[in-house]
Short mmCIF file of C-alpha atoms in Angstrom, two decimals:
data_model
loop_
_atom_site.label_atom_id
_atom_site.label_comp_id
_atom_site.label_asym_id
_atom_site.label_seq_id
_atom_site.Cartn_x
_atom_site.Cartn_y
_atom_site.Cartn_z
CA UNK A 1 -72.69 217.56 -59.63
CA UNK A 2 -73.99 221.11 -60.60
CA UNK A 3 -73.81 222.69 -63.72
CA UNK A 4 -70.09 224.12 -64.99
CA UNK A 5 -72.05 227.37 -65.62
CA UNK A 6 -73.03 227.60 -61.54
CA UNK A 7 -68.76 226.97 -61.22
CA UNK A 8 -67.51 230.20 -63.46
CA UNK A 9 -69.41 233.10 -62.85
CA UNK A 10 -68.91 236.78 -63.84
CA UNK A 11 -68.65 239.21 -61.17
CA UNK A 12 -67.16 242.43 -59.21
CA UNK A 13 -64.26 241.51 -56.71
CA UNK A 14 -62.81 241.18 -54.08
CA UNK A 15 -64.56 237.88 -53.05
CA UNK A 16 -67.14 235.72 -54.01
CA UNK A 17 -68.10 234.28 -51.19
CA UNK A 18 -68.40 238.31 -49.38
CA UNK A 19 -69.56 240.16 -52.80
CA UNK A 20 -70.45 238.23 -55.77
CA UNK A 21 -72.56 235.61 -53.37
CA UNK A 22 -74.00 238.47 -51.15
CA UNK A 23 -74.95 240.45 -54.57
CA UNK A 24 -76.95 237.43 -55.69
CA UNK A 25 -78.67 237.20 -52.45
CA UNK A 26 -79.84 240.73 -52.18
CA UNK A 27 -80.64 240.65 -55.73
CA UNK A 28 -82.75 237.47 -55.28
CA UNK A 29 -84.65 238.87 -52.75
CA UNK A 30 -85.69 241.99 -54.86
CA UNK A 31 -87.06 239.43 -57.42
CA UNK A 32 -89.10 237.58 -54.80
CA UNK A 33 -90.79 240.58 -52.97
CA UNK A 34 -89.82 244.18 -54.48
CA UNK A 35 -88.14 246.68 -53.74
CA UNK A 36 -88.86 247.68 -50.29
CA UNK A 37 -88.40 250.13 -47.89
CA UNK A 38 -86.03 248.75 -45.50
CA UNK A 39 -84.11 245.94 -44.96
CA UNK A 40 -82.09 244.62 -41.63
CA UNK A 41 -79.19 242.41 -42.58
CA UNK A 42 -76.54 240.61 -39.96
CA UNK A 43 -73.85 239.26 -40.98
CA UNK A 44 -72.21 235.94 -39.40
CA UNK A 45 -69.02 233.84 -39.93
CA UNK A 46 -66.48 235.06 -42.00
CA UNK A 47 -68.77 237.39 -43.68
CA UNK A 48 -68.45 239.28 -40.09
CA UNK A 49 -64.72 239.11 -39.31
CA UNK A 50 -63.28 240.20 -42.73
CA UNK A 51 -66.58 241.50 -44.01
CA UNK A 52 -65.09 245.28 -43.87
CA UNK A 53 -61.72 243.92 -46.13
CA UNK A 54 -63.58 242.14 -48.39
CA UNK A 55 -66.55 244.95 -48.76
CA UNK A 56 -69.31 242.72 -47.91
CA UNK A 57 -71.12 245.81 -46.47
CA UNK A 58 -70.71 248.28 -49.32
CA UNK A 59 -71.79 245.84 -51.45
CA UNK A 60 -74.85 244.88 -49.62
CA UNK A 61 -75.95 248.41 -49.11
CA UNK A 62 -75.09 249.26 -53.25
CA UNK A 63 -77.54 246.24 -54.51
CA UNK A 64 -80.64 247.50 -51.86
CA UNK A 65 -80.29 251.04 -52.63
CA UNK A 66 -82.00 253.70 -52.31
CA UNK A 67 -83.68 251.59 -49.33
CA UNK A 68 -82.48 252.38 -46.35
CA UNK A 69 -80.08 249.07 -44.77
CA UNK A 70 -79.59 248.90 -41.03
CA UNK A 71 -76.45 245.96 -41.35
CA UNK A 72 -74.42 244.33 -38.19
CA UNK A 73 -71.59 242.65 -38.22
CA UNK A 74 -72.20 240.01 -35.75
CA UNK A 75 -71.05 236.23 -33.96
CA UNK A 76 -72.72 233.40 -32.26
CA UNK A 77 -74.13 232.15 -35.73
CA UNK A 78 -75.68 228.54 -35.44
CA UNK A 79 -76.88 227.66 -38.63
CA UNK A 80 -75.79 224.30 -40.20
CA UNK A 81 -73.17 225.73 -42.47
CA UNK A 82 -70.09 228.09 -40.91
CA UNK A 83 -70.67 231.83 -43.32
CA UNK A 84 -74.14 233.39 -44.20
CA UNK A 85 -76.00 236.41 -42.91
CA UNK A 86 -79.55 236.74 -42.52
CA UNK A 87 -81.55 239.27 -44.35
CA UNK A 88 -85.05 241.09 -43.30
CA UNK A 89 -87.08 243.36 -45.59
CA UNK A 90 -90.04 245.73 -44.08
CA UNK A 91 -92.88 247.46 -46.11
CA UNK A 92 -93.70 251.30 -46.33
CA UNK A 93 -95.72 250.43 -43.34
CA UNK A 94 -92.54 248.87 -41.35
CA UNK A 95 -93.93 245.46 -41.39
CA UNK A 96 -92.06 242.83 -42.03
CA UNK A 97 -92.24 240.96 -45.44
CA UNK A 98 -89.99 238.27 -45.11
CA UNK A 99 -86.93 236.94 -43.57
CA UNK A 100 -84.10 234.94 -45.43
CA UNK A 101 -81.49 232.58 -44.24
CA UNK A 102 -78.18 232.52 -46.98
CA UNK A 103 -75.54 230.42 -46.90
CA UNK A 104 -72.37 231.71 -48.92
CA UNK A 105 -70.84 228.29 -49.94
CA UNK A 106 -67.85 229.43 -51.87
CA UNK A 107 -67.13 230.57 -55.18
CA UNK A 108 -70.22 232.49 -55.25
CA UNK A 109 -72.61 230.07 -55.01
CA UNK A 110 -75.57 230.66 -52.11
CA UNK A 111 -78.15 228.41 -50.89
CA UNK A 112 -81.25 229.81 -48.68
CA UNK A 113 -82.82 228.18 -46.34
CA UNK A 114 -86.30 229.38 -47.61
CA UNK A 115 -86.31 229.07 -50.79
CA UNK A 116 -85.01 226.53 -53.76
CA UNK A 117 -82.58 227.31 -56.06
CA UNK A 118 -82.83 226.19 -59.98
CA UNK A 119 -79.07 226.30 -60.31
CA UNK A 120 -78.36 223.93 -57.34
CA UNK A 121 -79.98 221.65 -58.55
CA UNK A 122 -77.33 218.52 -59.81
CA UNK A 123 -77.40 217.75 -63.49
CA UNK A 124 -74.70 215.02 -63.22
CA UNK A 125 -75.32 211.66 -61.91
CA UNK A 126 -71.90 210.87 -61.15
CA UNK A 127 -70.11 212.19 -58.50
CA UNK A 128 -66.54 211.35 -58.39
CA UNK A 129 -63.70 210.63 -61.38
CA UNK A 130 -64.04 206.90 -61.10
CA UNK A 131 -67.39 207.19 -61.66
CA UNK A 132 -66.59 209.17 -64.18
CA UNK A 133 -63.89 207.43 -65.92
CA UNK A 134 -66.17 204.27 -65.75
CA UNK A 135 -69.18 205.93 -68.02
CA UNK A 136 -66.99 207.32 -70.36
CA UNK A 137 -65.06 203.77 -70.93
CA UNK A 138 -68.88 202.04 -71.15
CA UNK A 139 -69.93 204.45 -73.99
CA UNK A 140 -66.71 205.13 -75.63
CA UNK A 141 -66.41 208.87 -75.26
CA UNK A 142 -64.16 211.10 -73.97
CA UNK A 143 -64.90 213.55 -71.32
CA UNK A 144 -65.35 216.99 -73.88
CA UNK A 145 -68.13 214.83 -75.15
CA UNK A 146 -69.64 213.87 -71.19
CA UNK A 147 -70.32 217.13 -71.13
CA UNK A 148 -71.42 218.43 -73.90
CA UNK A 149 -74.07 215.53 -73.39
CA UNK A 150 -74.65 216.60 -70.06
CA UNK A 151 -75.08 220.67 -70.71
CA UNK A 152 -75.41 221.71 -74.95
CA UNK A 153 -75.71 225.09 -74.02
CA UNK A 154 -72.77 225.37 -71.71
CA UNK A 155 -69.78 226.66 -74.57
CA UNK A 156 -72.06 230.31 -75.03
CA UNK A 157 -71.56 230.93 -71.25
CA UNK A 158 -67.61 229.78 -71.78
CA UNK A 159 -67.02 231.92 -74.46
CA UNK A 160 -68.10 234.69 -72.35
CA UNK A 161 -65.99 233.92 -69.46
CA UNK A 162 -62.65 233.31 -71.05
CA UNK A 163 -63.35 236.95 -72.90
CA UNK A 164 -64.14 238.08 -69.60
CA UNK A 165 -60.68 236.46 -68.08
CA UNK A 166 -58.94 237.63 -70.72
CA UNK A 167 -60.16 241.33 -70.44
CA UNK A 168 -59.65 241.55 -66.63
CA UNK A 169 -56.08 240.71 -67.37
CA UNK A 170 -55.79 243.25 -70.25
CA UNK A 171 -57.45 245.87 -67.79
CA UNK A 172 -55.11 245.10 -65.17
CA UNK A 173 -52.02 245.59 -67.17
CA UNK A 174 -52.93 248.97 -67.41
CA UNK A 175 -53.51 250.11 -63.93
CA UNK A 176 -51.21 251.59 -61.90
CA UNK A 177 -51.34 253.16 -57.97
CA UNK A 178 -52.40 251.80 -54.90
CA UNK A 179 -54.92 248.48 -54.40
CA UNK A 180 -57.95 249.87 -51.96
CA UNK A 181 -57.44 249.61 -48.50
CA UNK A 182 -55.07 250.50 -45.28
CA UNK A 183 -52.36 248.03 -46.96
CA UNK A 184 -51.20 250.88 -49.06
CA UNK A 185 -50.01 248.34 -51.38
CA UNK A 186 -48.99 249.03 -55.11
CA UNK A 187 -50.50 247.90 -57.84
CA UNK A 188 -47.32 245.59 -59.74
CA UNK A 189 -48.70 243.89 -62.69
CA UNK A 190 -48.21 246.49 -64.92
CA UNK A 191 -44.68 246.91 -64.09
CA UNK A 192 -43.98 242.78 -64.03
CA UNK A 193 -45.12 242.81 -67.81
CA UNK A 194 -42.27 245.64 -68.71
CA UNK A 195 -40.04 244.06 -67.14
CA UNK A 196 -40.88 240.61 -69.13
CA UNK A 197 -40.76 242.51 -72.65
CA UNK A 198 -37.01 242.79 -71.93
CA UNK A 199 -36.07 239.49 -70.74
CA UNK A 200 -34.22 237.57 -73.54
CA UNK A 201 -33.75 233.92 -71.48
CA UNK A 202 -37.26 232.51 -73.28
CA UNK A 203 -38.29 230.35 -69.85
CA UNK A 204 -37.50 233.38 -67.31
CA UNK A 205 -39.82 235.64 -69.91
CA UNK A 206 -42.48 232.67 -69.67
CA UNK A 207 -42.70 232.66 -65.72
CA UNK A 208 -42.27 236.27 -65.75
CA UNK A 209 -45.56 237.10 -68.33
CA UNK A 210 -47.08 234.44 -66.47
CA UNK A 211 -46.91 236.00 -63.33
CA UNK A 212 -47.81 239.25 -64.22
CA UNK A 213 -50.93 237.91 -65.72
CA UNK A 214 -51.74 236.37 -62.68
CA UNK A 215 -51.07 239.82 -60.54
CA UNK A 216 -53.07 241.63 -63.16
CA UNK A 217 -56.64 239.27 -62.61
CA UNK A 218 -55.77 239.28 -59.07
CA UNK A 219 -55.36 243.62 -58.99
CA UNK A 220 -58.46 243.35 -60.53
CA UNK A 221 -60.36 241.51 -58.54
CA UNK A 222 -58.91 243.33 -55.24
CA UNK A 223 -59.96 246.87 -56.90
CA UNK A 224 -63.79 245.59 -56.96
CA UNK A 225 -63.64 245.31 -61.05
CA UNK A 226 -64.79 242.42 -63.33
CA UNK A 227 -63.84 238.97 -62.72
CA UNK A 228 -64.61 235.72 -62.82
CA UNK A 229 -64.65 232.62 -60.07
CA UNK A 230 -61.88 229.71 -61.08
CA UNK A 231 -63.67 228.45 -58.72
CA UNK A 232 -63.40 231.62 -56.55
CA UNK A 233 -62.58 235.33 -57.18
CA UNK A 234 -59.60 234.91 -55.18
CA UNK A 235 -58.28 232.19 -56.79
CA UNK A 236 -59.38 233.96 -59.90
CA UNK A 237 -56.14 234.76 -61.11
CA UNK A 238 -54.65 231.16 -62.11
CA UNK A 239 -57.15 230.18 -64.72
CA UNK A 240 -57.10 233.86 -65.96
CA UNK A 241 -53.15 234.13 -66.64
CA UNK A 242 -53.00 230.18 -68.21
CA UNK A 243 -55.85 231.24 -71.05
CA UNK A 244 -54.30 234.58 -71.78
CA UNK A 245 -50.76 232.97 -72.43
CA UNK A 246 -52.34 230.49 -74.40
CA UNK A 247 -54.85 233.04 -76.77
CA UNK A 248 -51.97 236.14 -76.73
CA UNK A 249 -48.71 234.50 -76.36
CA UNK A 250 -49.43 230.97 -77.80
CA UNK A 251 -52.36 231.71 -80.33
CA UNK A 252 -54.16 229.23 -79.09
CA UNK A 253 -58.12 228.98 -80.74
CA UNK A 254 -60.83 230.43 -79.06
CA UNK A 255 -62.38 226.85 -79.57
CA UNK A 256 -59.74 224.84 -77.82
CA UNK A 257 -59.81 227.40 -74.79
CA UNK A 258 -63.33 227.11 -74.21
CA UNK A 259 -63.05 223.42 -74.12
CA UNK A 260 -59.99 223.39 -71.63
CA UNK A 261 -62.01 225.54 -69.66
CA UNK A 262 -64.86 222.91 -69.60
CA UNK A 263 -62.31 220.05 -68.46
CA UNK A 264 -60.64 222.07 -65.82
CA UNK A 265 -64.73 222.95 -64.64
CA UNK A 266 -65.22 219.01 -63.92
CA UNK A 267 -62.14 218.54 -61.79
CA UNK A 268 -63.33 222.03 -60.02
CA UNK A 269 -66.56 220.53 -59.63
CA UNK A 270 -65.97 217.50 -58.14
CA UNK A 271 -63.91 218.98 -55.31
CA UNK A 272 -66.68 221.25 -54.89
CA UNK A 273 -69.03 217.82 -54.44
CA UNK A 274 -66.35 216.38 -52.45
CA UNK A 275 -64.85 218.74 -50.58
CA UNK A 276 -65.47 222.41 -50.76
CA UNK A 277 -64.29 225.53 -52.51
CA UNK A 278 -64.98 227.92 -49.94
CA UNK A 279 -61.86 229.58 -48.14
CA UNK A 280 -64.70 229.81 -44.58
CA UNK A 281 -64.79 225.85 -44.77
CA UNK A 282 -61.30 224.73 -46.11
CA UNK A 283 -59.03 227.24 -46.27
CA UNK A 284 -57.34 228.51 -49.44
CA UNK A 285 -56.34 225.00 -50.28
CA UNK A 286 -60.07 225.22 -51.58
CA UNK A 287 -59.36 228.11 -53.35
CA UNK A 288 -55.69 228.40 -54.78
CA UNK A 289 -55.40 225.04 -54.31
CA UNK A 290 -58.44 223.84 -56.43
CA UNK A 291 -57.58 226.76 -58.66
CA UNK A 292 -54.45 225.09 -59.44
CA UNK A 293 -55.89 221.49 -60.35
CA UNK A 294 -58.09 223.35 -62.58
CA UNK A 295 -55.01 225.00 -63.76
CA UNK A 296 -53.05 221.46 -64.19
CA UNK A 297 -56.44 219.77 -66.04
CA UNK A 298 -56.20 223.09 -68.47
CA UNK A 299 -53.01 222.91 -69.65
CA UNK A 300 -53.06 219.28 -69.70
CA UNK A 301 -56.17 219.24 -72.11
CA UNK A 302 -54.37 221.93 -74.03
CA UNK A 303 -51.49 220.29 -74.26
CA UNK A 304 -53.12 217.00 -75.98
CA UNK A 305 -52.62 215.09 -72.79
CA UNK A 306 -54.27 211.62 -72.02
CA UNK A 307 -57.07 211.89 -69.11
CA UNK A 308 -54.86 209.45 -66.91
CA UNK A 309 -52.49 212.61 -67.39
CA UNK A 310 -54.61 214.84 -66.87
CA UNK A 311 -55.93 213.47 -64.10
CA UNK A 312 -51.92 212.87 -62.38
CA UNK A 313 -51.79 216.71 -63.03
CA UNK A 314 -54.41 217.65 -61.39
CA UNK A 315 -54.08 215.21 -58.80
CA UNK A 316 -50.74 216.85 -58.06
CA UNK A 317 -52.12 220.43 -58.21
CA UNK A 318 -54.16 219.81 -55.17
CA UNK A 319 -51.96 217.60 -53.45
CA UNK A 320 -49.21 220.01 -53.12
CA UNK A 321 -51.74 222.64 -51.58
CA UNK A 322 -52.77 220.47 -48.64
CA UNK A 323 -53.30 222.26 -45.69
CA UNK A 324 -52.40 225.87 -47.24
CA UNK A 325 -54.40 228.36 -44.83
CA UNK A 326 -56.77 231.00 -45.42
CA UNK A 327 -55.24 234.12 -43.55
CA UNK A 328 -55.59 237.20 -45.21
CA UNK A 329 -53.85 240.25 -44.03
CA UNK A 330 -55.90 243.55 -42.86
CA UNK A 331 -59.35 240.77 -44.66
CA UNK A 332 -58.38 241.83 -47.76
CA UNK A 333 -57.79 239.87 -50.68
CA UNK A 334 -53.76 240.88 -50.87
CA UNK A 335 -51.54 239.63 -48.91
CA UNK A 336 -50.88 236.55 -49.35
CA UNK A 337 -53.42 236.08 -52.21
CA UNK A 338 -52.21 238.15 -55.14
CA UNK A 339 -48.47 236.48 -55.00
CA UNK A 340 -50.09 233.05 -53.99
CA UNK A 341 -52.06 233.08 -56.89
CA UNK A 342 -49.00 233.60 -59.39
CA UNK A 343 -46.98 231.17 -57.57
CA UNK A 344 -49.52 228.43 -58.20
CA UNK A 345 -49.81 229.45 -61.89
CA UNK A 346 -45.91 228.51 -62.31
CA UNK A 347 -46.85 225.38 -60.20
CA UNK A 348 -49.62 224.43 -62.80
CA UNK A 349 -47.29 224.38 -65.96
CA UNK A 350 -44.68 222.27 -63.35
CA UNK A 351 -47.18 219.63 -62.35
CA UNK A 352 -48.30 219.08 -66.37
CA UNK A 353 -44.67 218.45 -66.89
CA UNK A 354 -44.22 215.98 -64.13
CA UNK A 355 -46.92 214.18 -64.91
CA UNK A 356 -46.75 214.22 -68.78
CA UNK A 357 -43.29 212.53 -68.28
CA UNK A 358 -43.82 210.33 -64.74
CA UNK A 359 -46.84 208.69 -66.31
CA UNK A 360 -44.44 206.26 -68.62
CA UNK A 361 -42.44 205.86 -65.55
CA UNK A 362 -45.34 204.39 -63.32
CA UNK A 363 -48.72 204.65 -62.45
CA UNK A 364 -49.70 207.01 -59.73
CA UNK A 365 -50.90 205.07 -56.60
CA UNK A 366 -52.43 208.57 -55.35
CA UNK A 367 -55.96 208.98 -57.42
CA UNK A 368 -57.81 212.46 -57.89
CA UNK A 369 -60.93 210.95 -56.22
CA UNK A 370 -58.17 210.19 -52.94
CA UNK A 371 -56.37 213.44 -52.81
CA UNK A 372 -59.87 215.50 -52.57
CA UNK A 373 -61.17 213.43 -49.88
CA UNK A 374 -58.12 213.97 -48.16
CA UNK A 375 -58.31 217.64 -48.72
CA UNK A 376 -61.95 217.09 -47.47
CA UNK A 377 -60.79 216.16 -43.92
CA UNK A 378 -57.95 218.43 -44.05
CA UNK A 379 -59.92 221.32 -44.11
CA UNK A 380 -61.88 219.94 -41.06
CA UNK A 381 -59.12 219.87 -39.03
CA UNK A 382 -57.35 223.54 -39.91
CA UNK A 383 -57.98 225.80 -36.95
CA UNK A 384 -60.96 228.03 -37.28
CA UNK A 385 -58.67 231.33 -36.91
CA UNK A 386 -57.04 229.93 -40.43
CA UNK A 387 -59.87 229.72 -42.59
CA UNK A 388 -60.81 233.45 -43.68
CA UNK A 389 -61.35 235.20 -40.18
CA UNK A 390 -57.64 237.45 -40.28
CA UNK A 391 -57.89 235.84 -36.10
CA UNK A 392 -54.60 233.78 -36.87
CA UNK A 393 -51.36 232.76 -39.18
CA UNK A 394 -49.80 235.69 -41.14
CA UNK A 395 -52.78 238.03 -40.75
CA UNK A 396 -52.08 238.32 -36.95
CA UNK A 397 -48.50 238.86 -37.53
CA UNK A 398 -48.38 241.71 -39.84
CA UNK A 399 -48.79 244.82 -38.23
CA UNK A 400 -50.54 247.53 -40.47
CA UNK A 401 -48.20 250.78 -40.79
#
């Protein structure tokens, strides 16, 4: 597996597979050859059919600038993997320099078929929980420790993103008008926190500051502000409202956060290895859906929870997302993902509780390793017009007003 730090990655919204992994392309190609004077990008996949929604294009043409940047939006792609665009750069003299081929894999993360990437590369032997579960019983650690054996300079980078979690739900708390877009929807998150401050019942106030935490990342991340991937910037929400809650409302340390966020970053990583998080390839059970085992391995660490717990919760996080499609209204990151996100928040806290209590019941005959591979397939088999293209499911149902 790759690096935790290659998993949760600071960035501007709305997507990561259509801006933060686009940025890093374009930015990657200024290192390699300069600034030049013009560049010829097309895009393919779902970069092309909800590339306008998710301001792919503005935020291709921002990171070359001033160049001039002829860009298409265009089909027919047949490259190995199903999203990626192809980028051209010409000299003053309006030769060409070089060509790239880049593959926007989800979450942010790119690979190009020219060139190697350092943060690709795998710096974890094992690849699935059992294998997992089976080092850590032969050297008689836990799995804070597998890491931090595995990446000592990993808790720096964490302590930036849960600030940077925590501050994109601060900032969002304080917005109010209309997210970007033909949608004309309103911004709520602000409003869902006043209307938690008066709630007395002490559960209906949790869900409630819950989900506004969730809406606030989630505005956020729609208005093209600060983020971060849990695994995705869609998805970003979940991870974003559980560590606020715990720091503001719970007082949890800084310390303990950070580590939680390193758990939940192994069970996100290993359904990236097995499965995928990009929305393109699986749908949004690979980004909500993952989000929410993250979520479940969290709250699970945080909540002093045994790794066969742990491991139920998560196991359930995912399970319960099976199937869930990618169909974005209008291609923007709204409708349905903004609610979705703070409905699987709620889920989260629900699937540590069944499984902190069902684990003295039984064992679980459904493993992590199992439920990913089936996720693995299941995304397969989804229709194409349900995994991030706005062709099918509730995207071709609403009508815009």
């Amino acid at each position: 597996m790759q690096s935790i730090k290659e998993l949760y990655k600071i960035g501007r919204g709305p997507s990561s597979s259509h801006t933060l992994a686009c940025e890093r392309a374009c930015k990657l190609f200024i290192e390699e050859y300069g600034l030049l004077s013009r560049y010829e990008v097309e895009l393919y996949g779902s970069l092309s059919l909800t590339g306008k929604g998710h301001m792919t294009d503005k935020i291709i043409i921002d990171t070359l600038k001033p160049a001039l940047c002829d860009l298409e939006f265009k089909l027919n792609w047949e490259e190995e993997f199903p999203n990626g665009f192809y980028i051209k750069g010409y000299n003053s003299h309006d030769k060409l320099v070089a060509k790239w081929t880049i593959f926007s894999i989800g979450g942010g993360s790119i690979k190009i078929k020219e060139k190697k990437l350092h943060y690709n590369d795998e710096i974890y032997d094992e690849k699935s929980l059992d294998e997992i579960k089976h080092y850590l019983d032969e050297h008689n650690i836990d799995l804070y420790t597998y890491i931090e054996q595995h990446e000592d300079d990993l808790e720096d980078h964490l302590y930036q993103v849960l600030y940077a979690m925590i501050k994109s739900v601060e900032n969002g708390l304080n917005q109010s008008g209309e997210l970007p877009g033909k949608l004309h929807v309103l911004k709520s998150a602000k409003d869902l926190y006043i209307q938690s401050l008066n709630i007395e019942d002490p559960i209906e106030k949790q869900k409630l500051t819950l989900m506004a935490y969730a809406y606030s990342a989630n505005e956020e991340n729609a208005s093209g502000h600060q983020v971060v991937t849990a695994p995705t910037l869609g998805a970003c929400g979940i991870l974003a409202a559980i560590m606020t809650y715990y720091y503001k409302n719970l007082h949890t340390s800084r310390t303990k956060l950070v580590r939680s966020l390193a758990v939940a970053g192994i069970f996100g990583n290993l359904i990236k290895q097995n499965a995928t998080i990009s929305g393109a390839v699986g749908g949004c059970q690979a980004e909500v859906g993952a989000a929410c085992a993250m979520g479940c391995a969290a709250i699970a660490y945080l909540e002093g929870l045994s790794l066969k717990q742990i491991e139920y919760a998560a196991e359930i996080g995912i399970e319960h997302h099976l199937g869930l499609t990618c169909d974005p209204v209008g291609g923007y990151v709204i409708i349905p993902c903004i609610e979705r996100n703070a409905v699987a928040t709620l889920r989260a806290f629900d699937a540590v509780v069944l499984s902190k209590y069902m684990s003295k019941i039984k064992d679980n005959k459904v493993t992590f390793d199992t439920v990913v591979h089936t996720m693995n397939y299941t995304g397969k088999k989804l229709a194409y017009e349900l995994k991030e293209t706005s062709l099918g499911g509730l995207a071709s149902e609403f009508k815009e007003e």
